[in-house]
PDB file of C-alpha atoms in Angstrom:
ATOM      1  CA  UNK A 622       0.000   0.000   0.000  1.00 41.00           C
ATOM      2  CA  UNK A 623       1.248   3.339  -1.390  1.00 43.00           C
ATOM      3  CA  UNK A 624       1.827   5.825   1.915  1.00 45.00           C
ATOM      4  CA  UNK A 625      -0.253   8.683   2.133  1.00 57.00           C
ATOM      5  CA  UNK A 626       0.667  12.035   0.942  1.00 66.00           C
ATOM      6  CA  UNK A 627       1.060  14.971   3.592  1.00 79.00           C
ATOM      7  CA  UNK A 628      -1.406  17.097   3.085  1.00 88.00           C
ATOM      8  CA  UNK A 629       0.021  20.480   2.322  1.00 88.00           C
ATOM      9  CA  UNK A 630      -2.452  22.539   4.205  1.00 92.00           C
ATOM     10  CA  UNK A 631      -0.028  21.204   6.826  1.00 91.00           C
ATOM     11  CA  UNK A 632       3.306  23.000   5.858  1.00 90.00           C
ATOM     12  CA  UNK A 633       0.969  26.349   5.635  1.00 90.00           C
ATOM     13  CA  UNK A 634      -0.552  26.382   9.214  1.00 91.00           C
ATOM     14  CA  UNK A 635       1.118  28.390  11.816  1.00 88.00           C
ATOM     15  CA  UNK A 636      -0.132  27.629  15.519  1.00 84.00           C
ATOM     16  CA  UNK A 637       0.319  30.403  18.090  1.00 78.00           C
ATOM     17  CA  UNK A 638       3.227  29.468  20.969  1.00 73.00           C
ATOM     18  CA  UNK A 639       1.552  29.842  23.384  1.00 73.00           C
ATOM     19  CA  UNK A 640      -1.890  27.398  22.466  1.00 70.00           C
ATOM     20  CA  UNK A 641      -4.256  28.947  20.037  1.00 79.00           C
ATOM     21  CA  UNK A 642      -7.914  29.676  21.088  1.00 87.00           C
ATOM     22  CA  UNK A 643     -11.184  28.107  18.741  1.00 87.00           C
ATOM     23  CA  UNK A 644     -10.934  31.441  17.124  1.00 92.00           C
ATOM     24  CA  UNK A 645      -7.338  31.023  16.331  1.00 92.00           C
ATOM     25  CA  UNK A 646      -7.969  27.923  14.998  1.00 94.00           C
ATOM     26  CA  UNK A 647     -10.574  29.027  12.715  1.00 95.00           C
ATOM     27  CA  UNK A 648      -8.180  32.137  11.703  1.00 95.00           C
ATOM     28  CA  UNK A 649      -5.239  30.435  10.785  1.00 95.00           C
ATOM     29  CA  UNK A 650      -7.083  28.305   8.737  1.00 96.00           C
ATOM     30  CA  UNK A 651      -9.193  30.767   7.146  1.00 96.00           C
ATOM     31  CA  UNK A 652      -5.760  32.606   6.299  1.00 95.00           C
ATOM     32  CA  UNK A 653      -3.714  29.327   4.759  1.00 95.00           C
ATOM     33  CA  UNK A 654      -6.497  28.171   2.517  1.00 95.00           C
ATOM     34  CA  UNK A 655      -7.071  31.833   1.415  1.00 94.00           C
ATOM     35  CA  UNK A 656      -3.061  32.312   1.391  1.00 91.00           C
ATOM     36  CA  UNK A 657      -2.742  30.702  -2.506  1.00 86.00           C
ATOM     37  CA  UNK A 658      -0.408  27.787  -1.217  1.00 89.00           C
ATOM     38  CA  UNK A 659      -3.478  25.203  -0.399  1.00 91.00           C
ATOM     39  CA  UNK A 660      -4.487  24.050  -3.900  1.00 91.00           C
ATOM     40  CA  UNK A 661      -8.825  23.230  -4.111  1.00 94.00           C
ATOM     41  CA  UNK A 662      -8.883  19.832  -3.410  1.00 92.00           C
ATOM     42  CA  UNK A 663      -6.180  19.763  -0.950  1.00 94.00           C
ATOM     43  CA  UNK A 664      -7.181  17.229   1.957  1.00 95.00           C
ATOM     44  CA  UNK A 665      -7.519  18.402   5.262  1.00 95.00           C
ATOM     45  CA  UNK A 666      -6.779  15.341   7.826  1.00 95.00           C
ATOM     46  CA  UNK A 667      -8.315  16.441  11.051  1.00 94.00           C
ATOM     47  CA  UNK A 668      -6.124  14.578  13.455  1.00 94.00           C
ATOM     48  CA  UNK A 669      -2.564  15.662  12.390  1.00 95.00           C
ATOM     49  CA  UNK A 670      -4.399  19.599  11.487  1.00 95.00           C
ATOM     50  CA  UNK A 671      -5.501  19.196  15.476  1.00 94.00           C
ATOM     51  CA  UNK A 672      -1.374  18.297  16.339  1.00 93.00           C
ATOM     52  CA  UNK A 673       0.087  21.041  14.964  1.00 93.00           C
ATOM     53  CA  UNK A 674      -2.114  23.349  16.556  1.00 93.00           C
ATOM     54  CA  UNK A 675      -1.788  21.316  19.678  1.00 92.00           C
ATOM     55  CA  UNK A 676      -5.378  21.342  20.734  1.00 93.00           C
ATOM     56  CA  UNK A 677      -8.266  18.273  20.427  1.00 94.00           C
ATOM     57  CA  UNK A 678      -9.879  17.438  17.435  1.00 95.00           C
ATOM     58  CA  UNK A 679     -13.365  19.677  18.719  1.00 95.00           C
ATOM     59  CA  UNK A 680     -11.949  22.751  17.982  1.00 94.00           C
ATOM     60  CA  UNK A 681     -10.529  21.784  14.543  1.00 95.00           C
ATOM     61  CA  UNK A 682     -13.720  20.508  13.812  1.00 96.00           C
ATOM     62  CA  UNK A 683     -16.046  23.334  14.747  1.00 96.00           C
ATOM     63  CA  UNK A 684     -13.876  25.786  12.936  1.00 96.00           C
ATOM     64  CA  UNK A 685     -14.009  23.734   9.881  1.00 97.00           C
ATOM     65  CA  UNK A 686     -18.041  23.515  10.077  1.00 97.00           C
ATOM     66  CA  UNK A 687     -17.842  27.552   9.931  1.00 97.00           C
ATOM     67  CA  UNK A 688     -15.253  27.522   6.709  1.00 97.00           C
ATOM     68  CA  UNK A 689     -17.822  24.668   4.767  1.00 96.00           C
ATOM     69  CA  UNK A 690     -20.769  27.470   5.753  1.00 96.00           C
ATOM     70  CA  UNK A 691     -18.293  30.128   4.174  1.00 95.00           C
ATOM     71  CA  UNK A 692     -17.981  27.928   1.240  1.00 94.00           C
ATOM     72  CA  UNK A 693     -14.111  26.983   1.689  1.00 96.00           C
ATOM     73  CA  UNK A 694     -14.199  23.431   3.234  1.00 96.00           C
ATOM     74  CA  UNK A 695     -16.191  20.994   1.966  1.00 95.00           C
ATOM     75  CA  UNK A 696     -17.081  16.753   3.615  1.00 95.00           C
ATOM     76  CA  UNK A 697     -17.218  13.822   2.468  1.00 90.00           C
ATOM     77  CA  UNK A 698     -18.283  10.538   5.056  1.00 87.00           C
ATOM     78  CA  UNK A 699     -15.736   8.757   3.653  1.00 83.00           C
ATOM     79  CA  UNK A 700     -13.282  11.060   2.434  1.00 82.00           C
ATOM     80  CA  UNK A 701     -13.557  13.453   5.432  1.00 92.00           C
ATOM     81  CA  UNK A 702     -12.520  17.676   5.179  1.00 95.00           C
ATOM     82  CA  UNK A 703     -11.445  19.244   1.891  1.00 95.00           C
ATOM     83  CA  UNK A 704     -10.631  22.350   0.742  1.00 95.00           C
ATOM     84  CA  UNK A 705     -13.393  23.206  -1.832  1.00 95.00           C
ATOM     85  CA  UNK A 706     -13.317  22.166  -5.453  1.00 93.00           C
ATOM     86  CA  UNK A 707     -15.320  24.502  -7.490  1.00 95.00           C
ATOM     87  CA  UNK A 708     -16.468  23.418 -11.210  1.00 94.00           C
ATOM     88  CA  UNK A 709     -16.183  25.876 -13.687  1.00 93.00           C
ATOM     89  CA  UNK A 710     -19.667  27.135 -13.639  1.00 94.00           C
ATOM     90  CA  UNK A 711     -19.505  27.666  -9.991  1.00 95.00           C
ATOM     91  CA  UNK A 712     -16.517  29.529 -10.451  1.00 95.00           C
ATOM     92  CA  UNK A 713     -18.206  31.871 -13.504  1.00 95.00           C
ATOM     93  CA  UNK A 714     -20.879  32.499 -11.118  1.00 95.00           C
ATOM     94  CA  UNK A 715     -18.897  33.370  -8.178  1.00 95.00           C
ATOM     95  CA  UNK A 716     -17.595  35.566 -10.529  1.00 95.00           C
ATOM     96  CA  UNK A 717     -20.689  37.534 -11.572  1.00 95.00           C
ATOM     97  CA  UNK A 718     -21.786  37.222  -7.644  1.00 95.00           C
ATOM     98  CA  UNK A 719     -18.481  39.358  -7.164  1.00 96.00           C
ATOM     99  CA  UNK A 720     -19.296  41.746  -9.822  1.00 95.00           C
ATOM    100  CA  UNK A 721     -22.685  42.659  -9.081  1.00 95.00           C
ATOM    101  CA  UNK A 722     -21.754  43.587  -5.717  1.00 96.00           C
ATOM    102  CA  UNK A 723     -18.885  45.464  -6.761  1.00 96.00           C
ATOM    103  CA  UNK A 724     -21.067  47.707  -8.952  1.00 94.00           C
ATOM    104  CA  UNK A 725     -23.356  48.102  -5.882  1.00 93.00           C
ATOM    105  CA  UNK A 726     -20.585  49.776  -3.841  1.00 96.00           C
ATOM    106  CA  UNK A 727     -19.042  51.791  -6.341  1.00 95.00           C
ATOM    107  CA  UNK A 728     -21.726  54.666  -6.774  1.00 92.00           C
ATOM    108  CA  UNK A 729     -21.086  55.317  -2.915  1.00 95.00           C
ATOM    109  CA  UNK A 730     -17.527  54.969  -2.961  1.00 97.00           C
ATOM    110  CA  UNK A 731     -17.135  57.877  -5.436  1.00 96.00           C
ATOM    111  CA  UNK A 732     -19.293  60.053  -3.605  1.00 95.00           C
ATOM    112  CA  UNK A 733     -17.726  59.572   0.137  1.00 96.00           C
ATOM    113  CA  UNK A 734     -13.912  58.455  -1.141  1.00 97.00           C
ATOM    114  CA  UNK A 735     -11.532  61.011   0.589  1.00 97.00           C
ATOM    115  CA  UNK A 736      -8.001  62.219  -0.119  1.00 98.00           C
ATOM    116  CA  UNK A 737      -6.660  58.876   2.130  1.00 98.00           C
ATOM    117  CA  UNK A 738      -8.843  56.797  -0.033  1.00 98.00           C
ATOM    118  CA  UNK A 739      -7.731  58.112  -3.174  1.00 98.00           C
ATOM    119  CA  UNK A 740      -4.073  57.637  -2.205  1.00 98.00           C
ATOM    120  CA  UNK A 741      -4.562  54.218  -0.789  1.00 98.00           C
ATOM    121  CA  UNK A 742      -6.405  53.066  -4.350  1.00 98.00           C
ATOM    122  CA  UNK A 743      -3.134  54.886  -6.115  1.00 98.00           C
ATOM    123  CA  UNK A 744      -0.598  52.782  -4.066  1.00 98.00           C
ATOM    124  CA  UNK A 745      -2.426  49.817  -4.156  1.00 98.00           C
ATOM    125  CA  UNK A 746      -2.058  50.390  -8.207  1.00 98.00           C
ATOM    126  CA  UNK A 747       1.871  51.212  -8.414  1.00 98.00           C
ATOM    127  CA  UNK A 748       1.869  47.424  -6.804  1.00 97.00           C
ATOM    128  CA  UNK A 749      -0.029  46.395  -9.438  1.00 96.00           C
ATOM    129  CA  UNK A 750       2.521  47.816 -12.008  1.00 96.00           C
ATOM    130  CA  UNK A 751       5.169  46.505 -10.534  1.00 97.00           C
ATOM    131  CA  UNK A 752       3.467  42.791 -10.863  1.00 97.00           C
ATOM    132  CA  UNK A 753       3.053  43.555 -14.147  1.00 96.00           C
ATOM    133  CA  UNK A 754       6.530  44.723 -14.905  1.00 96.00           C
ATOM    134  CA  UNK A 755       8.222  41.651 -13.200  1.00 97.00           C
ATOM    135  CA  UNK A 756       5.856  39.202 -14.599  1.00 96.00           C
ATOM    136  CA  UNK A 757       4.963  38.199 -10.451  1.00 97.00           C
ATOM    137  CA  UNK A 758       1.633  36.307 -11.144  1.00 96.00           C
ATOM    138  CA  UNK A 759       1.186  35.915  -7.435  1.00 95.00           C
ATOM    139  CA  UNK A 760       1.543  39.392  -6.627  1.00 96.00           C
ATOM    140  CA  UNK A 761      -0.727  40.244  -9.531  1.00 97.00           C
ATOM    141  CA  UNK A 762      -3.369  38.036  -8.087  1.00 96.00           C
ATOM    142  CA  UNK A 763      -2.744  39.356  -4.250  1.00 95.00           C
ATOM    143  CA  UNK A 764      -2.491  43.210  -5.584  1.00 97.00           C
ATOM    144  CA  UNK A 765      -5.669  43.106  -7.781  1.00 97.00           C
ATOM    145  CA  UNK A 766      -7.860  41.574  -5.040  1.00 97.00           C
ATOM    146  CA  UNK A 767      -6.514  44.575  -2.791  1.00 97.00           C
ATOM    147  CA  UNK A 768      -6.820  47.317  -5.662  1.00 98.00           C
ATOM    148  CA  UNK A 769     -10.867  46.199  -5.728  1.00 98.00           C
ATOM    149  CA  UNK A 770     -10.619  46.501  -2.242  1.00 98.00           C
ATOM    150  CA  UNK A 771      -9.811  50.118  -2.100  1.00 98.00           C
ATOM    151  CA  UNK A 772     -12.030  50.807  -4.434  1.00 98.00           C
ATOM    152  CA  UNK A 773     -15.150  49.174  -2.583  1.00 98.00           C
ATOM    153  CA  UNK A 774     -14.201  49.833   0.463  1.00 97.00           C
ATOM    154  CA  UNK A 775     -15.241  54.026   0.856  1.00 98.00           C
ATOM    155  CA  UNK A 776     -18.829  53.151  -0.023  1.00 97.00           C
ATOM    156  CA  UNK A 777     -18.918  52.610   4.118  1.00 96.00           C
ATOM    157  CA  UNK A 778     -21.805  49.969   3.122  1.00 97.00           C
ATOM    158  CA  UNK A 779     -20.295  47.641   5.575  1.00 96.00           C
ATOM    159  CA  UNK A 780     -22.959  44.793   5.197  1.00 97.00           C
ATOM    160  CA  UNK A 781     -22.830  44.539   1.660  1.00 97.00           C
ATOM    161  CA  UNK A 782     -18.850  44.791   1.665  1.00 97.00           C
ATOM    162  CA  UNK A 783     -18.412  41.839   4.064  1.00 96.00           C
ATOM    163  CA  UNK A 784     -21.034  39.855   1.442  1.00 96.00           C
ATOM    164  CA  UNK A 785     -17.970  40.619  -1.051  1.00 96.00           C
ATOM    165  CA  UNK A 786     -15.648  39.383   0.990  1.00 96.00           C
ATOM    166  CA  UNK A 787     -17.047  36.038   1.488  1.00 96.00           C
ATOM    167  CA  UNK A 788     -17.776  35.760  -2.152  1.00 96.00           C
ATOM    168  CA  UNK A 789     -14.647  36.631  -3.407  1.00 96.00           C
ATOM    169  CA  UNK A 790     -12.733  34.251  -0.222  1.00 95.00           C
ATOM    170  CA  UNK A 791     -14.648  31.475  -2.244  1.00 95.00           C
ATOM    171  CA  UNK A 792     -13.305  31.829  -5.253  1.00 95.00           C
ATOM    172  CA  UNK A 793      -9.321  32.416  -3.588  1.00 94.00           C
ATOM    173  CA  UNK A 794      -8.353  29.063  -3.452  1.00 93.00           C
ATOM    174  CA  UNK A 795      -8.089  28.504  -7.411  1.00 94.00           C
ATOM    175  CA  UNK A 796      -5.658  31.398  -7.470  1.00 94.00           C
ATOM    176  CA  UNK A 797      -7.605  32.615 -10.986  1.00 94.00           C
ATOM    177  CA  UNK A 798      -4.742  34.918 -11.750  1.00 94.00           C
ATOM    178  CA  UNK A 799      -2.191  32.700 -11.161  1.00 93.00           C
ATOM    179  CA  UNK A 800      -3.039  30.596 -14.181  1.00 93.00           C
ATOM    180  CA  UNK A 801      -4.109  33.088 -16.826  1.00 93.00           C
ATOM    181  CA  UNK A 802      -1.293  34.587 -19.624  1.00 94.00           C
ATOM    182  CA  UNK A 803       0.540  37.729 -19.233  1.00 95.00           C
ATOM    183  CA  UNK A 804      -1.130  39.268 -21.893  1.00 96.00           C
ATOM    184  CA  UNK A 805      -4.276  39.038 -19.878  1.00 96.00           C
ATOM    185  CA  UNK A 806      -2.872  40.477 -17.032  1.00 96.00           C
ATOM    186  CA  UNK A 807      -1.700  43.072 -18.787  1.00 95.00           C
ATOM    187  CA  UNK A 808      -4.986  43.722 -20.479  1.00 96.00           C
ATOM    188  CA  UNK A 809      -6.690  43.550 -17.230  1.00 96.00           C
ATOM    189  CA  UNK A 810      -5.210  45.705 -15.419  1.00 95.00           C
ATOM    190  CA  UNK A 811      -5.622  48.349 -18.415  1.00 96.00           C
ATOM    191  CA  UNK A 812      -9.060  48.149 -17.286  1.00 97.00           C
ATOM    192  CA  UNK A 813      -8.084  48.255 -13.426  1.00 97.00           C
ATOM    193  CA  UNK A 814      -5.937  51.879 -14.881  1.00 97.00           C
ATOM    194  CA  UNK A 815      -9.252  53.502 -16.610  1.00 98.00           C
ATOM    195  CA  UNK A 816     -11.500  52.258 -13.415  1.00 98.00           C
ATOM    196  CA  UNK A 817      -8.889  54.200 -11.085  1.00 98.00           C
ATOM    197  CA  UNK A 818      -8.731  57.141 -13.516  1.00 98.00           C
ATOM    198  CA  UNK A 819     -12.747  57.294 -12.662  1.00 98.00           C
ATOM    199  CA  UNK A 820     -12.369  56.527  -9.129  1.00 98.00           C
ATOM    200  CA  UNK A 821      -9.605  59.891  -8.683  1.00 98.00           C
ATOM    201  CA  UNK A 822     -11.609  62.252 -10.682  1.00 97.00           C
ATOM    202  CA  UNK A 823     -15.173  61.302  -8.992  1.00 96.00           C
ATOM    203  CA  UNK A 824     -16.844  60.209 -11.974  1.00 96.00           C
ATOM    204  CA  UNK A 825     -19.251  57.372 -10.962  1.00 94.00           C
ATOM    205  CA  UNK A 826     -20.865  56.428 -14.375  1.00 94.00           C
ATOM    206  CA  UNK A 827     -17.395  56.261 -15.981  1.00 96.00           C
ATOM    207  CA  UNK A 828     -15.984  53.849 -13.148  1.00 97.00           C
ATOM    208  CA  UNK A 829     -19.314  51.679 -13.454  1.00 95.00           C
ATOM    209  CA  UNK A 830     -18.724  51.389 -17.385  1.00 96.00           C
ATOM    210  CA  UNK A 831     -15.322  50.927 -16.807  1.00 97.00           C
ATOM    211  CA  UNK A 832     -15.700  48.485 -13.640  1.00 97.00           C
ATOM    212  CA  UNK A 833     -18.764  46.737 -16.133  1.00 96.00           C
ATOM    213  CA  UNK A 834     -15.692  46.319 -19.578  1.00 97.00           C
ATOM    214  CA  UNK A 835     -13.275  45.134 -16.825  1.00 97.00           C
ATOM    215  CA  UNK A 836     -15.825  42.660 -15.807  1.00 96.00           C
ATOM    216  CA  UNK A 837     -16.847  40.824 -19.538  1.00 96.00           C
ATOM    217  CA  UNK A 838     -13.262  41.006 -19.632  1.00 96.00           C
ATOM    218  CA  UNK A 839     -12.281  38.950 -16.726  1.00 95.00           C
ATOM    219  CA  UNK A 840     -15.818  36.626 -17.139  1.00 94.00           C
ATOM    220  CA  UNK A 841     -13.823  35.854 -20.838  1.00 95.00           C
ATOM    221  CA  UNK A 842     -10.492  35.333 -19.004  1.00 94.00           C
ATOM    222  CA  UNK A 843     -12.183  32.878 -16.647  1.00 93.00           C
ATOM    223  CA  UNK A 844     -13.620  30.545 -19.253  1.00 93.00           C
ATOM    224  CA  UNK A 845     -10.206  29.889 -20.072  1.00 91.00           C
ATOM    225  CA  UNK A 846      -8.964  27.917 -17.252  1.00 92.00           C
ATOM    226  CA  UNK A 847      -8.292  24.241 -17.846  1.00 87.00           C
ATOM    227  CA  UNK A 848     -10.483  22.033 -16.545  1.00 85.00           C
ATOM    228  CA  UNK A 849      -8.729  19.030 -16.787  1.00 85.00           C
ATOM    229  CA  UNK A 850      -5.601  19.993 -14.243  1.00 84.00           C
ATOM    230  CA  UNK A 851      -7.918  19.622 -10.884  1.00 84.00           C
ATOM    231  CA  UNK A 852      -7.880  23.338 -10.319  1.00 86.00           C
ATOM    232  CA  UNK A 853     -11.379  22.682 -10.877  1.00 90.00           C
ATOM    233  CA  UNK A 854     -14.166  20.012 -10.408  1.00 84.00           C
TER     234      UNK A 854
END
C-alpha cells in the first residue's frame, strides 16, 4: 500500500506558541487556505491539522463547520474535510456574484472616497505595475484583489462589503490569476488603470462602465482555465 501524501495545508498552518484559542484555529485556517499555497482539493486530515495546533480534534472541527458554511471546506463521510473544489460554472458564477456587488458599492464609494482613499487606491495600483513589470503572477493576483478593495471599500456599506468578501474568499483558493497569460494580465489591469482614472476624478458612471468592460473582460479570461488539471471540479 502506497503511503499517504502529507497534506500540504499542513506545511501552511502556523499555531500560536503559546496554544491557540477556537478562534485562532478558525483564523489560521481561514488565512492558509485563502493564502494561494493550499491548492482546491487539498485534503484536510483532522487529526494531524488538530497536532500542529496542539489542541483536540473539537476545535478543529467546529472551525471547519464555519469555513464549509463560508464555502471553503467541503465533507465527504468517507473522504472526510477538503478544501473546496469549485467546477467551472460555480466559479463563472462566483464571478458575476463578485461583480454585481462590486457595482453596488461603487456609486457610494465615489461620492464619500476622501483624499486617504484616493491615495490608498493609487498605491495599491503602483503594486499592481510593478506585478506587471516583473511578470509576479502571485503578486498580480494578491495586488488586484486589494486594488478592488480600495475601491469598494469608501462606499462605508459595511454589510454589503463583508457579502464581497465572502464571495470573493470562495473563489481564492483557485488562485484565478495565477493561471491566466501575461497578456491578460496586462490587459486587465488596463481596465483596473481607466477604473482608477474614474475613481480619482469622482466620476461614478465612468468607473461603473469601466468596472462593467473590466468585468466581460475577466468573465472571458475565466472561461479559459483548464479544466482538466484539478484546479477545478
Amino acid at each position: 500500500m502506497r503511503p499517504r501524501r502529507r497534506s500540504a495545508l499542513l506545511e501552511q498552518l502556523v499555531a500560536a506558541a503559546d496554544g491557540p484559542s477556537q478562534q485562532a484555529v478558525l483564523d489560521e485556517l481561514r488565512r492558509a487556505i485563502l493564502a494561494g499555497g493550499v491548492p482546491p482539493g487539498t485534503s484536510i486530515p483532522l487529526a494531524e491539522v488538530a497536532d500542529v495546533f496542539r489542541v483536540s480534534q473539537i476545535p478543529v472541527r467546529e472551525a471547519l463547520k464555519t469555513l464549509m458554511g463560508e464555502g471553503l471546506v467541503t465533507h465527504k463521510r468517507n473522504s472526510g474535510y477538503t478544501v473546496a473544489l469549485l467546477t467551472a460554472q460555480e466559479l463563472r458564477e462566483m464571478y458575476i456574484v463578485r461583480e454585481t456587488l462590486e457595482s453596488a458599492s461603487l456609486l457610494a464609494a465615489v461620492a464619500n472616497a476622501t483624499d486617504t482613499d484616493r491615495a490608498a487606491a493609487v498605491a495599491v495600483n503602483h503594486l499592481l505595475e510593478q506585478a506587471i513589470a516583473d511578470d509576479d503572477a502571485a503578486a498580480y493576483h494578491r495586488q488586484s484583489r486589494q486594488f478592488h478593495a480600495a475601491l469598494t471599500r469608501p462606499s462605508r456599506m459595511h454589510r454589503l462589503l463583508h457579502m464581497l468578501e465572502t464571495a470573493w474568499n470562495v473563489t481564492e483558493p483557485v488562485q484565478s490569476m495565477v493561471h491566466v497569460s501575461a497578456a491578460d494580465r496586462a490587459q486587465l489591469h488596463a481596465d483596473h488603470r481607466a477604473m482608477l482614472d474614474a475613481f480619482l476624478v469622482g466620476d461614478p458612471e465612468r468607473l461603473v462602465a469601466a468596472s462593467e468592460a473590466h468585468a466581460a473582460r475577466l468573465n472571458a479570461v475565466i472561461a479559459t482555465l483548464p479544466t482538466d488539471t484539478g484546479l477545478l471540479a
